[in-house]
Coordinates of C-alpha atoms and ligand atoms in Angstrom, one line a residue:
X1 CA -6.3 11.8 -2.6
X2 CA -9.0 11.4 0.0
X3 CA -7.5 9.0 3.3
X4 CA -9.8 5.6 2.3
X5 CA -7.9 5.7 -1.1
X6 CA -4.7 6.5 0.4
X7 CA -5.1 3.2 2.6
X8 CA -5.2 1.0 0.3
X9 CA -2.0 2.2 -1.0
X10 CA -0.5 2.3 2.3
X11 CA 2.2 -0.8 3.4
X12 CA 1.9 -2.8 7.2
X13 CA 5.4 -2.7 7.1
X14 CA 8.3 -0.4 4.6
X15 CA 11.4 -1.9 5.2
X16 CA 15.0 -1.6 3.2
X17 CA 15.4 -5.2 2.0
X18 CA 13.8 -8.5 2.6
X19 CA 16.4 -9.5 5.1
X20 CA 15.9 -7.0 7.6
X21 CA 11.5 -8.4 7.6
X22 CA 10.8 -8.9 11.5
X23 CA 9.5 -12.5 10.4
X24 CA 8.5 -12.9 14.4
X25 CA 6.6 -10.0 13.8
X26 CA 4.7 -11.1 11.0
X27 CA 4.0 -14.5 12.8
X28 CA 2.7 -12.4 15.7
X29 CA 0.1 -11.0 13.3
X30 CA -1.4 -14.7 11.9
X31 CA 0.9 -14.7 8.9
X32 CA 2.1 -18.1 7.9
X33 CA 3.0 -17.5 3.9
X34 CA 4.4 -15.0 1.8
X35 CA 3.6 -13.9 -2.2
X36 CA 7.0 -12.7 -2.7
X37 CA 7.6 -10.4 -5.9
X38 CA 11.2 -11.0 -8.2
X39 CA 11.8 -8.1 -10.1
X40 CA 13.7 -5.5 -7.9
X41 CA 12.6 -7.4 -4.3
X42 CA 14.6 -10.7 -4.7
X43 CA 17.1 -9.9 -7.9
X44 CA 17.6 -6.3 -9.2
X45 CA 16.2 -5.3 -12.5
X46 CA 18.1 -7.2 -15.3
X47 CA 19.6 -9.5 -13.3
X48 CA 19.1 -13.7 -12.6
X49 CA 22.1 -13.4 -9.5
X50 CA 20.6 -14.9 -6.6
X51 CA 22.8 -13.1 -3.5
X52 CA 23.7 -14.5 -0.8
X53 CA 21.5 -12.1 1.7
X54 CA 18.5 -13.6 -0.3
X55 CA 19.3 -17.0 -0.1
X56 CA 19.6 -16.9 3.7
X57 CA 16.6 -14.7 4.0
X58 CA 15.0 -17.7 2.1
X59 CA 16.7 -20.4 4.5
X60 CA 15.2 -18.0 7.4
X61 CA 11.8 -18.3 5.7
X62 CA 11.3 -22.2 5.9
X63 CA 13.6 -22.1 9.5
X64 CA 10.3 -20.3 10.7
X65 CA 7.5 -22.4 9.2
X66 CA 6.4 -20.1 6.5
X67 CA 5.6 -20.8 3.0
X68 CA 6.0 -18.5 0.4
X69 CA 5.1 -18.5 -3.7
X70 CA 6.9 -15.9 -6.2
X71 CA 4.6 -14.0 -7.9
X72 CA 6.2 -11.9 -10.8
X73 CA 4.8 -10.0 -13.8
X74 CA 7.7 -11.0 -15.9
X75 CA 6.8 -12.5 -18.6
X76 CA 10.4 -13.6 -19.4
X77 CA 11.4 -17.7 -19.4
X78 CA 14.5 -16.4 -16.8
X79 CA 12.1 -16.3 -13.8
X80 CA 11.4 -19.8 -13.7
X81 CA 14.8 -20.9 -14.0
X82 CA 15.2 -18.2 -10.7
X83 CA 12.4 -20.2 -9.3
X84 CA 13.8 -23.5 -9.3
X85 CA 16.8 -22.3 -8.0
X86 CA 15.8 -20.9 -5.2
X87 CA 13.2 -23.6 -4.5
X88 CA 10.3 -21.9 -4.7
X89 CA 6.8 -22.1 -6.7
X90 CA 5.9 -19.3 -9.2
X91 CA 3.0 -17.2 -10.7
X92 CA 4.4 -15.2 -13.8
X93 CA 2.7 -12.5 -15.8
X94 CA 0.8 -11.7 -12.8
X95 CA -0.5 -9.0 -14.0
X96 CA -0.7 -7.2 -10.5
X97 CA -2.2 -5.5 -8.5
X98 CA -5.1 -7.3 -10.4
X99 CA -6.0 -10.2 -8.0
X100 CA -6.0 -13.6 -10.6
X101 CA -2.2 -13.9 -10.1
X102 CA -2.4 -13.3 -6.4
X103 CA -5.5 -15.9 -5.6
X104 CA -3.2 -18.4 -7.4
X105 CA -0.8 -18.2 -5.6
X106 CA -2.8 -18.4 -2.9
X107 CA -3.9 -21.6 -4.0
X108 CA -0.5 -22.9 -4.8
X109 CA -0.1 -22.6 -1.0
X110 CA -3.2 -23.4 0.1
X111 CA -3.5 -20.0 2.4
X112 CA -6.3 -17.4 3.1
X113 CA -5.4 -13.8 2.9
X114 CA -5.5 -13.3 6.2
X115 CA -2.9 -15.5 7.1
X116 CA -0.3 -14.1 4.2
X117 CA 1.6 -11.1 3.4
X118 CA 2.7 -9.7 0.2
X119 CA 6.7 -8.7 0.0
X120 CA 7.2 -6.7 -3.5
X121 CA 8.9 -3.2 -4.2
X122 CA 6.2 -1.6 -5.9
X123 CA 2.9 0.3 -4.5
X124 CA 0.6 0.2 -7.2
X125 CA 1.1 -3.5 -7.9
X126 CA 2.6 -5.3 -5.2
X127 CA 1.0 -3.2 -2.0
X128 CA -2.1 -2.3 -4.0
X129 CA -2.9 -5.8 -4.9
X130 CA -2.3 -7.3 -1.6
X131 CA -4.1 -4.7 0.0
X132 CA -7.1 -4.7 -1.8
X133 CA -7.5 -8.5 -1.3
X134 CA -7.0 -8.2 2.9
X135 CA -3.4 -9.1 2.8
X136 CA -0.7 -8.1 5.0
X137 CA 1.5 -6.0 3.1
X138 CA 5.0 -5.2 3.2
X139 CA 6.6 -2.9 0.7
X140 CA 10.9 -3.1 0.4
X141 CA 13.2 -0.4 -0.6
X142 CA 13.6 -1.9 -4.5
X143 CA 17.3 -3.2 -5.2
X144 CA 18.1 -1.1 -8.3
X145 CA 16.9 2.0 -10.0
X146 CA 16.5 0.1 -12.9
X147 CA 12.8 -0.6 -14.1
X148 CA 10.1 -0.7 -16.9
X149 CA 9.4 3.3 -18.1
X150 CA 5.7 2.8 -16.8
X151 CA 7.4 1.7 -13.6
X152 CA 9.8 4.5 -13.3
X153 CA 6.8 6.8 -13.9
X154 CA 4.9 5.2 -11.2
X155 CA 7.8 5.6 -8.5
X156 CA 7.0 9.7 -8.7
X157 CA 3.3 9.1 -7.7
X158 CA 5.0 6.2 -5.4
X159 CA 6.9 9.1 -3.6
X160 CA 4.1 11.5 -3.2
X161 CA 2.0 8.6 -1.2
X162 CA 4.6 7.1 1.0
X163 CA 5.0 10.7 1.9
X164 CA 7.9 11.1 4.7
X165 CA 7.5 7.6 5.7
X166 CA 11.0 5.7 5.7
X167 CA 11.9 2.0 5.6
X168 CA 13.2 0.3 8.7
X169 CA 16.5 -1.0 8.5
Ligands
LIG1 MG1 9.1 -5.6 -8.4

């Protein structure tokens, strides 16, 4: 792949978990709300268990003025029930990286993309997407090997663009 294409694949930011998201850092670059993916970023794979870590990291979020909107391809009835548990608004069968789901969510928190970031675990949805509309973009380490088969194909092309690069912890 020639460099321009390989940009827009590329993250701001690769770190191991959601926690560990300088949030200072982001403020330092205009951000002021966050599309936050479920699947694998928040919950692993499978899974409606909110931990602990991610409820803080959520708490940490509003301590810090941001604003943030889940936006999930699931199309299952669980991730709404996640939602409103964790207090936030959601976009489901988003569809990324295609940008209908992400300009909603947009709306829902009445932000430009220059002034948010996409969180999510996957590059050719989550970083793609956010990317391609002028978002920040910060790809996590995702929280279980577990995925779609479409997904777990994707993660081989995911590891021949990320190249050598690894997360900050
Ligand atoms: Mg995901």
């Amino acid at each position: 792949m020639r460099q321009a294409e390989m940009s827009v694949l590329a993250p701001d930011l690769y770190v191991t978990s959601v926690s560990v998201i300088d949030l200072k850092h982001l403020r330092q670059r205009g951000v002021r709300h966050l599309l936050v993916d479920l699947d694998n970023t928040l919950l692993p794979r499978n899974s409606d268990e909110v931990s602990e870590g991610v409820r803080k990291w959520i708490d940490s979020l509003h301590a810090e003025g941001f604003t943030a909107c889940l936006v999930s391809n699931n199309w299952h009835g669980h991730v709404k029930a996640v939602a409103e548990e964790i207090g936030l608004p959601i976009v489901t069968k988003a569809v990324k990286p295609f940008p209908s789901a992400f300009r909603k969510g947009l709306a829902l928190l009445d932000a430009s993309p220059r002034e948010t970031a996409v969180v999510g675990d996957q590059v050719f949805t989550d970083i793609l997407g956010g990317n391609a509309l002028g978002m920040t973009t910060v790809l996590v380490v995702p929280l279980s090997t577990s995925d779609l088969p479409h997904t777990l194909l994707l993660r081989r092309l995911e590891r021949f663009v990320l190249a050598d690069r690894q997360p900050l912890a």
